[in-house]
CSV table of C-alpha atoms and ligand atoms in Angstrom, one decimal:
chain,number,residue,atom,x,y,z
A,66,MET,CA,0.0,0.0,0.0
A,67,LYS,CA,1.4,3.4,-1.0
A,68,ILE,CA,0.3,6.4,1.0
A,69,PRO,CA,1.4,9.8,-0.2
A,70,PHE,CA,2.0,12.6,2.3
A,71,SER,CA,-0.5,15.3,1.1
A,72,PRO,CA,-2.3,15.0,-2.3
A,73,PRO,CA,-4.6,17.8,-3.2
A,74,TYR,CA,-8.3,17.2,-2.9
A,75,ILE,CA,-9.5,17.3,-6.5
A,76,ASP,CA,-13.1,16.1,-7.0
A,77,ASP,CA,-15.7,16.6,-9.7
A,78,SER,CA,-16.8,19.8,-8.3
A,79,VAL,CA,-13.2,21.1,-8.5
A,80,LEU,CA,-12.8,19.9,-12.2
A,81,LYS,CA,-16.2,21.5,-13.0
A,82,GLU,CA,-15.3,24.9,-11.4
A,83,VAL,CA,-12.0,25.0,-13.3
A,84,GLU,CA,-13.6,23.9,-16.5
A,85,ASP,CA,-16.3,26.6,-16.1
A,86,THR,CA,-13.5,29.2,-15.7
A,87,LEU,CA,-11.6,28.0,-18.7
A,88,ARG,CA,-14.7,28.1,-20.9
A,89,SER,CA,-15.9,31.4,-19.6
A,90,GLY,CA,-13.5,33.5,-21.6
A,91,TRP,CA,-11.9,35.0,-18.5
A,92,ILE,CA,-9.0,33.2,-16.7
A,93,THR,CA,-7.1,35.7,-14.8
A,94,THR,CA,-8.1,38.0,-11.8
A,95,GLY,CA,-11.9,38.4,-12.0
A,96,PRO,CA,-15.1,37.0,-10.6
A,97,LYS,CA,-13.8,33.7,-9.2
A,98,VAL,CA,-11.1,35.5,-7.2
A,99,LYS,CA,-13.7,37.8,-5.8
A,100,ALA,CA,-15.9,34.9,-4.9
A,101,LEU,CA,-13.1,33.2,-3.1
A,102,GLU,CA,-12.2,36.2,-1.2
A,103,GLU,CA,-15.9,36.5,0.0
A,104,ALA,CA,-16.1,32.9,0.9
A,105,ILE,CA,-12.9,33.1,2.9
A,106,GLY,CA,-14.2,36.3,4.6
A,107,ARG,CA,-17.4,34.8,5.5
A,108,MET,CA,-15.9,31.7,7.0
A,109,CYS,CA,-13.2,33.4,9.1
A,110,GLY,CA,-14.9,36.7,9.9
A,111,ALA,CA,-12.1,38.9,8.6
A,112,LYS,CA,-13.2,42.4,7.7
A,113,GLN,CA,-11.6,42.3,4.3
A,114,VAL,CA,-9.8,39.5,2.3
A,115,LEU,CA,-7.4,39.9,-0.6
A,116,CYS,CA,-6.2,37.0,-2.6
A,117,VAL,CA,-2.7,36.9,-4.0
A,118,ASN,CA,-0.4,34.4,-5.7
A,119,SER,CA,1.2,33.1,-2.4
A,120,TRP,CA,1.5,33.6,1.3
A,121,THR,CA,5.1,34.7,0.8
A,122,SER,CA,4.3,37.6,-1.7
A,123,GLY,CA,1.3,38.5,0.6
A,124,ALA,CA,3.6,38.9,3.5
A,125,ILE,CA,6.1,41.0,1.6
A,126,LEU,CA,3.3,43.2,0.3
A,127,MET,CA,2.0,43.8,3.9
A,128,LEU,CA,5.4,44.4,5.4
A,129,ARG,CA,6.2,46.9,2.6
A,130,TRP,CA,2.9,48.5,3.2
A,131,LEU,CA,3.8,48.8,6.9
A,132,GLY,CA,7.0,50.5,5.7
A,133,VAL,CA,9.7,48.4,7.4
A,134,LYS,CA,13.2,49.5,6.7
A,135,PRO,CA,16.8,48.3,7.2
A,136,GLY,CA,17.4,48.4,10.9
A,137,ASP,CA,13.9,47.5,11.8
A,138,GLU,CA,13.0,44.2,13.6
A,139,VAL,CA,10.2,41.7,13.1
A,140,ILE,CA,9.9,39.0,15.7
A,141,ILE,CA,9.2,35.5,14.3
A,142,PRO,CA,9.5,32.0,15.8
A,143,ALA,CA,12.6,29.9,14.9
A,144,TYR,CA,10.2,27.0,14.5
A,145,THR,CA,8.4,27.7,11.2
A,146,TYR,CA,8.7,27.4,7.5
A,147,SER,CA,11.4,29.5,5.9
A,148,ALA,CA,8.9,31.9,4.2
A,149,THR,CA,8.1,33.6,7.5
A,150,ALA,CA,11.7,34.8,7.7
A,151,LEU,CA,12.4,35.2,4.1
A,152,ALA,CA,9.5,37.7,3.6
A,153,VAL,CA,10.9,39.8,6.4
A,154,ILE,CA,14.3,39.9,4.7
A,155,HIS,CA,12.8,40.7,1.2
A,156,ALA,CA,10.8,43.6,2.8
A,157,GLY,CA,14.2,45.0,4.1
A,158,ALA,CA,13.9,44.3,7.8
A,159,LYS,CA,15.7,41.9,10.3
A,160,PRO,CA,13.9,38.7,11.4
A,161,VAL,CA,14.5,38.4,15.2
A,162,MET,CA,13.9,34.7,16.0
A,163,VAL,CA,12.5,33.5,19.3
A,164,ASP,CA,12.0,30.0,20.7
A,165,CYS,CA,8.7,28.2,20.6
A,166,GLY,CA,6.8,26.4,23.4
A,167,GLU,CA,6.1,22.8,24.0
A,168,ASP,CA,2.9,23.2,21.8
A,169,PHE,CA,5.2,24.1,18.8
A,170,ASN,CA,3.8,27.8,18.8
A,171,ILE,CA,5.8,30.9,19.5
A,172,SER,CA,6.4,31.6,23.1
A,173,VAL,CA,4.8,34.8,24.2
A,174,GLU,CA,7.4,35.2,27.0
A,175,ALA,CA,10.2,34.9,24.5
A,176,VAL,CA,8.4,37.5,22.4
A,177,ARG,CA,8.3,39.9,25.4
A,178,LYS,CA,12.0,39.6,25.9
A,179,ALA,CA,12.8,40.2,22.3
A,180,VAL,CA,10.9,43.4,21.9
A,181,THR,CA,13.1,46.5,21.4
A,182,GLU,CA,12.5,50.0,20.2
A,183,ARG,CA,13.3,48.7,16.7
A,184,THR,CA,10.4,46.1,16.8
A,185,LYS,CA,7.8,47.0,14.1
A,186,ALA,CA,5.9,43.7,13.8
A,187,ILE,CA,5.5,40.3,15.2
A,188,ILE,CA,4.6,37.3,13.0
A,189,PRO,CA,3.3,34.5,15.2
A,190,VAL,CA,2.7,31.1,13.3
A,191,ASP,CA,-0.2,28.7,13.9
A,192,ILE,CA,1.9,25.6,13.6
A,193,ALA,CA,0.0,22.6,12.3
A,194,GLY,CA,-3.2,24.6,12.3
A,195,TYR,CA,-3.2,25.1,16.1
A,196,PRO,CA,-3.8,28.7,16.9
A,197,CYS,CA,-1.4,30.8,19.0
A,198,ASP,CA,-2.3,32.7,22.1
A,199,TYR,CA,-3.6,35.8,20.3
A,200,ASP,CA,-5.3,37.4,23.3
A,201,GLN,CA,-1.9,37.3,25.1
A,202,ILE,CA,0.0,38.6,22.0
A,203,MET,CA,-2.5,41.4,21.3
A,204,ASP,CA,-2.5,42.4,25.0
A,205,LEU,CA,1.3,42.4,24.9
A,206,VAL,CA,1.6,44.9,22.0
A,207,ARG,CA,-1.0,47.2,23.7
A,208,GLU,CA,0.8,47.2,27.1
A,209,PRO,CA,1.8,50.8,28.0
A,210,SER,CA,5.4,49.7,28.6
A,211,VAL,CA,5.5,48.1,25.2
A,212,THR,CA,3.8,51.0,23.3
A,213,ALA,CA,6.1,53.6,25.1
A,214,LEU,CA,9.1,51.8,23.5
A,215,PHE,CA,7.6,51.8,20.1
A,216,LYS,CA,9.1,54.3,17.5
A,217,ALA,CA,7.0,54.8,14.4
A,218,GLY,CA,9.1,54.9,11.2
A,219,SER,CA,6.4,55.4,8.6
A,220,SER,CA,3.0,57.1,8.4
A,221,VAL,CA,1.3,53.7,8.6
A,222,GLN,CA,3.3,52.9,11.7
A,223,GLU,CA,2.4,56.3,13.1
A,224,LYS,CA,-1.3,55.6,12.6
A,225,MET,CA,-1.0,52.1,14.2
A,226,GLY,CA,0.9,53.6,17.2
A,227,ARG,CA,2.2,50.2,18.3
A,228,ILE,CA,3.7,47.0,17.1
A,229,THR,CA,1.7,45.4,14.2
A,230,VAL,CA,0.6,41.7,14.6
A,231,ILE,CA,0.6,39.8,11.3
A,232,SER,CA,-0.3,36.2,11.9
A,233,ASP,CA,1.2,33.5,9.7
A,234,ALA,CA,-2.0,31.5,9.4
A,235,ALA,CA,-0.7,29.5,6.5
A,236,HIS,CA,-1.9,26.3,8.2
A,237,SER,CA,-4.9,27.4,10.1
A,238,LEU,CA,-7.8,28.2,7.7
A,239,GLY,CA,-10.9,27.1,9.6
A,240,ALA,CA,-9.3,26.8,13.0
A,241,TYR,CA,-11.1,28.2,16.0
A,242,TYR,CA,-9.2,30.6,18.1
A,243,ASP,CA,-11.9,30.7,20.7
A,244,ARG,CA,-15.5,29.8,20.8
A,245,GLY,CA,-16.9,30.9,17.4
A,246,ARG,CA,-14.0,33.1,16.4
A,247,ARG,CA,-11.8,31.6,13.7
A,248,THR,CA,-8.2,32.4,12.9
A,249,GLY,CA,-8.0,35.2,10.4
A,250,SER,CA,-10.1,37.6,12.4
A,251,GLU,CA,-8.1,38.1,15.6
A,252,THR,CA,-4.9,39.9,14.5
A,253,ASP,CA,-4.4,43.2,12.5
A,254,ILE,CA,-3.4,41.1,9.6
A,255,ALA,CA,-3.5,37.4,9.1
A,256,ILE,CA,-2.3,35.6,6.0
A,257,PHE,CA,-3.5,32.1,4.8
A,258,SER,CA,-1.5,30.1,2.4
A,259,LEU,CA,-3.4,28.3,-0.4
A,260,HIS,CA,-0.3,26.4,-1.6
A,261,ALA,CA,-0.9,22.8,-3.0
A,262,VAL,CA,-0.3,21.0,0.3
A,263,LYS,CA,-2.5,23.3,2.4
A,264,ASN,CA,-6.0,22.4,3.7
A,265,VAL,CA,-7.6,24.5,0.9
A,266,THR,CA,-5.5,25.1,-2.2
A,267,THR,CA,-5.4,27.2,-5.4
A,268,ALA,CA,-2.2,25.3,-6.5
A,269,GLU,CA,-0.3,28.3,-5.4
A,270,GLY,CA,-1.9,31.2,-3.5
A,271,GLY,CA,-2.4,33.2,-0.4
A,272,ALA,CA,-5.3,35.1,1.3
A,273,ILE,CA,-4.6,38.3,3.3
A,274,CYS,CA,-7.1,39.1,6.0
A,275,LEU,CA,-7.3,42.7,7.0
A,276,ASN,CA,-8.6,43.6,10.5
A,277,LEU,CA,-7.0,46.9,11.1
A,278,PRO,CA,-8.1,48.9,14.0
A,279,GLU,CA,-9.5,52.5,13.9
A,280,PRO,CA,-8.7,54.9,12.2
A,281,PHE,CA,-7.8,52.6,9.3
A,282,ASP,CA,-10.3,52.0,6.7
A,283,ASN,CA,-10.1,48.2,5.7
A,284,GLU,CA,-12.3,48.5,2.6
A,285,ALA,CA,-10.2,51.4,1.2
A,286,LEU,CA,-7.0,49.5,2.2
A,287,TYR,CA,-8.4,46.5,0.3
A,288,ARG,CA,-8.7,48.5,-2.9
A,289,GLU,CA,-5.3,50.1,-2.5
A,290,LEU,CA,-3.6,46.7,-2.0
A,291,ARG,CA,-5.6,45.1,-4.8
A,292,MET,CA,-4.1,47.8,-7.0
A,293,THR,CA,-0.6,47.4,-5.5
A,294,SER,CA,-0.8,43.7,-6.1
A,295,LEU,CA,-1.2,44.4,-9.8
A,296,ASN,CA,1.7,46.8,-10.5
A,297,CYS,CA,-0.1,49.8,-9.0
A,298,GLN,CA,-2.2,49.9,-12.2
A,299,THR,CA,-5.4,51.9,-11.8
A,300,LYS,CA,-7.4,49.4,-13.8
A,301,ASP,CA,-7.4,45.6,-13.6
A,302,ALA,CA,-7.2,43.5,-16.8
A,303,LEU,CA,-10.9,42.7,-16.7
A,304,SER,CA,-12.0,46.4,-16.7
A,305,LYS,CA,-9.4,47.2,-19.3
A,306,SER,CA,-10.8,44.3,-21.5
A,307,GLN,CA,-14.2,46.1,-21.7
A,308,ALA,CA,-15.1,48.1,-24.8
A,309,GLY,CA,-13.7,51.7,-24.3
A,310,GLY,CA,-11.9,50.8,-21.1
A,311,TRP,CA,-8.3,51.1,-22.5
A,312,ARG,CA,-6.9,54.1,-20.5
A,313,TYR,CA,-5.1,53.4,-17.3
A,314,ASP,CA,-2.4,54.9,-15.1
A,315,ILE,CA,0.5,53.6,-13.0
A,316,VAL,CA,0.6,55.3,-9.7
A,317,GLY,CA,3.4,53.8,-7.9
A,318,LEU,CA,5.8,50.9,-7.6
A,319,GLY,CA,3.7,47.9,-7.1
A,320,MET,CA,4.2,44.1,-7.2
A,321,LYS,CA,2.7,41.6,-9.8
A,322,ILE,CA,1.3,39.1,-7.4
A,323,ASN,CA,-2.4,38.9,-8.2
A,324,MET,CA,-4.2,35.5,-8.2
A,325,ALA,CA,-5.7,34.2,-11.4
A,326,ASP,CA,-9.4,33.0,-11.6
A,327,VAL,CA,-8.4,29.6,-12.9
A,328,ASN,CA,-6.5,29.1,-9.6
A,329,ALA,CA,-9.2,30.7,-7.5
A,330,ALA,CA,-11.7,28.1,-9.1
A,331,ILE,CA,-9.9,25.2,-7.4
A,332,GLY,CA,-10.1,26.8,-3.9
A,333,LEU,CA,-13.6,28.0,-4.4
A,334,ALA,CA,-14.9,24.5,-5.1
A,335,GLN,CA,-13.0,23.3,-2.1
A,336,ILE,CA,-14.1,25.9,0.4
A,337,ARG,CA,-17.7,25.3,-0.5
A,338,GLN,CA,-17.3,21.9,1.0
A,339,TYR,CA,-14.8,22.8,3.6
A,340,ASP,CA,-16.9,22.0,6.6
A,341,ARG,CA,-17.1,18.4,5.5
A,342,LEU,CA,-13.4,18.4,4.5
A,343,LEU,CA,-12.4,19.7,7.9
A,344,ALA,CA,-14.5,17.0,9.6
A,345,GLU,CA,-12.7,14.4,7.6
A,346,ARG,CA,-9.4,15.7,8.6
A,347,LYS,CA,-10.5,15.6,12.2
A,348,ARG,CA,-11.6,12.0,11.7
A,349,VAL,CA,-8.1,11.0,10.7
A,350,PHE,CA,-6.5,13.0,13.5
A,351,GLU,CA,-8.7,11.5,16.1
A,352,ALA,CA,-8.0,8.0,14.7
A,353,TYR,CA,-4.3,8.5,15.2
A,354,ASP,CA,-4.9,10.1,18.7
A,355,LYS,CA,-7.0,7.2,19.8
A,356,GLU,CA,-4.3,4.6,18.9
A,357,LEU,CA,-1.2,6.5,19.7
A,358,SER,CA,-2.3,8.1,22.9
A,359,SER,CA,-2.1,4.8,24.7
A,360,ARG,CA,1.5,4.4,23.6
A,361,PRO,CA,4.0,5.5,26.3
A,362,TRP,CA,6.6,6.6,23.7
A,363,ALA,CA,4.2,8.8,21.7
A,364,ILE,CA,3.4,12.5,22.4
A,365,CYS,CA,0.2,13.4,20.5
A,366,PRO,CA,0.0,17.0,19.0
A,367,PRO,CA,-2.3,19.7,20.5
A,368,SER,CA,-5.8,20.0,18.9
A,369,VAL,CA,-8.5,21.2,21.1
A,370,GLN,CA,-8.0,23.2,24.3
A,371,GLY,CA,-10.4,25.7,25.9
A,372,GLY,CA,-12.0,27.5,22.9
A,373,LYS,CA,-9.2,26.6,20.6
A,374,GLU,CA,-9.6,24.0,17.9
A,375,SER,CA,-7.0,23.0,15.3
A,376,SER,CA,-7.6,23.1,11.5
A,377,TYR,CA,-6.0,19.5,11.6
A,378,HIS,CA,-3.5,20.5,8.9
A,379,ILE,CA,-0.5,18.5,10.2
A,380,TYR,CA,-0.4,15.5,12.6
A,381,ALA,CA,2.8,16.4,14.4
A,382,LEU,CA,3.7,13.2,16.3
A,383,ARG,CA,6.6,13.2,18.7
A,384,VAL,CA,8.6,10.2,19.7
A,385,LYS,CA,9.8,10.3,23.4
A,386,GLY,CA,13.2,9.2,24.3
A,387,PHE,CA,14.6,8.8,20.8
A,388,SER,CA,17.6,10.9,19.6
A,389,GLU,CA,17.4,12.7,16.3
A,390,SER,CA,19.2,9.9,14.5
A,391,GLN,CA,16.8,7.3,15.8
A,392,ARG,CA,14.0,9.5,14.7
A,393,ASP,CA,15.6,9.7,11.2
A,394,ARG,CA,15.9,5.8,11.2
A,395,MET,CA,12.2,5.6,12.2
A,396,ILE,CA,11.3,7.6,9.2
A,397,GLU,CA,13.3,5.3,7.0
A,398,GLU,CA,11.5,2.3,8.4
A,399,ILE,CA,8.0,3.9,8.0
A,400,SER,CA,9.0,4.6,4.3
A,401,LYS,CA,9.6,1.0,3.7
A,402,ASP,CA,6.0,0.4,4.2
A,403,GLY,CA,5.2,2.9,1.4
A,404,VAL,CA,4.0,5.5,3.9
A,405,ALA,CA,5.3,9.0,3.2
A,406,VAL,CA,5.9,11.1,6.3
A,407,ASN,CA,7.6,14.5,6.8
A,408,VAL,CA,9.2,16.7,9.5
A,409,HIS,CA,7.7,20.0,10.5
A,410,PHE,CA,9.9,21.8,10.8
A,411,ILE,CA,13.7,22.0,10.5
A,412,PRO,CA,14.3,25.0,12.8
A,413,LEU,CA,15.3,27.9,10.6
A,414,PRO,CA,18.8,28.4,12.3
A,415,MET,CA,19.7,24.8,11.1
A,416,LEU,CA,19.3,25.8,7.4
A,417,SER,CA,22.4,27.1,5.6
A,418,TYR,CA,21.2,30.5,4.6
A,419,PHE,CA,20.1,31.5,8.2
A,420,LYS,CA,23.1,29.8,9.6
A,421,GLY,CA,25.2,32.0,7.3
A,422,LEU,CA,23.4,35.2,8.7
A,423,GLY,CA,24.6,34.2,12.2
A,424,TYR,CA,21.5,32.5,13.7
A,425,LYS,CA,22.4,29.7,16.1
A,426,ALA,CA,20.4,26.5,16.6
A,427,GLU,CA,21.5,26.3,20.3
A,428,ASP,CA,19.7,29.6,21.1
A,429,PHE,CA,16.4,27.7,20.5
A,430,PRO,CA,16.4,24.6,22.6
A,431,GLN,CA,12.7,23.9,22.5
A,432,ALA,CA,12.5,24.3,18.8
A,433,CYS,CA,15.5,21.9,18.4
A,434,SER,CA,14.0,19.4,20.7
A,435,ASN,CA,10.6,19.5,19.0
A,436,TYR,CA,12.3,19.0,15.7
A,437,ALA,CA,14.4,16.2,16.8
A,438,HIS,CA,11.4,14.1,18.0
A,439,GLU,CA,8.9,15.1,15.4
A,440,ILE,CA,7.3,13.0,12.5
A,441,SER,CA,4.4,14.3,10.6
A,442,LEU,CA,2.0,11.7,9.6
A,443,PRO,CA,-0.3,11.9,6.4
A,444,ILE,CA,-3.5,13.7,7.1
A,445,TYR,CA,-6.2,14.4,4.5
A,446,PRO,CA,-9.9,13.7,3.8
A,447,GLN,CA,-9.3,10.9,1.3
A,448,LEU,CA,-7.6,8.7,3.9
A,449,ASP,CA,-9.9,5.7,4.6
A,450,SER,CA,-9.8,3.5,7.7
A,451,ALA,CA,-7.7,0.8,6.1
A,452,GLN,CA,-5.1,3.3,5.1
A,453,ILE,CA,-5.1,4.9,8.5
A,454,ALA,CA,-4.6,1.4,10.0
A,455,HIS,CA,-1.7,0.8,7.7
A,456,VAL,CA,0.0,4.1,8.7
A,457,LEU,CA,-0.4,3.2,12.3
A,458,ARG,CA,1.0,-0.2,11.8
A,459,ALA,CA,3.9,1.2,9.9
A,460,VAL,CA,4.6,3.7,12.7
A,461,GLU,CA,4.3,1.1,15.4
A,462,ARG,CA,6.6,-1.4,13.5
A,463,ALA,CA,9.2,1.3,12.8
A,464,TYR,CA,9.3,2.3,16.4
A,465,GLU,CA,9.8,-1.2,17.5
A,466,ALA,CA,12.5,-1.9,14.9
A,467,VAL,CA,14.5,1.2,15.8
A,468,LYS,CA,14.2,0.4,19.5
A,469,GLN,CA,15.2,-3.3,19.1
A,470,ALA,CA,18.2,-2.2,17.0
A,471,SER,CA,19.2,0.3,19.7
A,472,CYS,CA,19.0,-2.3,22.5
A,473,ALA,CA,21.0,-4.9,20.6
B,748,PLP,C1,3.3,27.0,3.4
B,748,PLP,C2,3.8,28.0,4.4
B,748,PLP,C3,4.1,29.3,4.1
B,748,PLP,C4,4.3,29.8,2.6
B,748,PLP,O1,3.2,29.6,1.9
B,748,PLP,P1,3.3,30.0,0.4
B,748,PLP,O2,1.9,30.2,-0.1
B,748,PLP,O3,3.9,28.7,-0.3
B,748,PLP,O4,4.2,31.2,0.1
B,748,PLP,C5,4.4,30.3,5.1
B,748,PLP,N1,4.4,29.9,6.4
B,748,PLP,C6,4.2,28.6,6.8
B,748,PLP,C7,4.2,28.2,8.2
B,748,PLP,C8,3.9,27.6,5.7
B,748,PLP,O5,3.7,26.4,6.1
């Protein structure tokens, strides 16, 4: 039995929506993108949603809008996908990495210690789809001692008057932050990824949620960013294609990061059935939990606590008592049974580029420990009970094989 790690969910409704777009005569940014933005906004409760061609480009766009400059700092976790840091560097600022907690998410205490007068933004990451402590993070940036330290370096920062919180919600579309409130609505800006391996995908894509406080006008900002994401061109391709609509202007230095309708169609068909798809993910997650929670060597990942509920994006199993190389061997053993697993994440300071910039893994002990013990199991709606049982047998067998080998 071969079990891939994370195939996209492509059913007849997805094919039909894409075909509809292809046959409609309009394939780039237009009605499907708008419909997807509205669907995401309705689901997560964000004030405005702008779709772009990736999480990464969306984060660069928002950091540029915020006006970060060389010398400015943006606090991020060391335990995340590289894009969180790369976006900060592309925008011209310095990522200040902090350690995570036992639950994989950024440590709010570590954030507090890292705040300086150069801090312009914090990017917490909902690792595996489990939301960060947003009440604590939003309280922190509003604390008088923290706002007193804040120095605005742009007109947007002036208007904000405090550190901006941009959540990396790449994994957490559909997660609950607390009863009834979904991720995407709780921070100033939240960005979902719609990349091929994410819960809802447009092949490549990102969705920027705007929830800026007074006196910002989120609707006006949506229009401005939409134009900025299309080369700061005053008219999009659809309006330019109408009879008599040829004249336009370029009013600034934008980016070319708009999402195409043909991509949006995939996500639109998925999000219409997302309640069911989420329930299917939860079913797989709970089946793993049910079996693995009785194993003394297994640490099951966080999913539900208080009002929080994960989007069940990644099943981040940890193996107690194994070294990193034993974990690696366990992955090799699992692969022999045709099961594709992964590791989320290699802490950024362990990657060459960040090492070269001077970041040191030993400064992030919790991130390194989580990494060394972690194995991500396949989780997606298509997995049936026979496949789930096969994954669990493979994991169990691999654990025993590595343990035996170590005792011998
Ligand atoms: C996938 C991912 C991203 C990047 O998303 P893209 O849409 O591929 O740019 C950013 N952060 C995290 C945590 C991710 O997993």
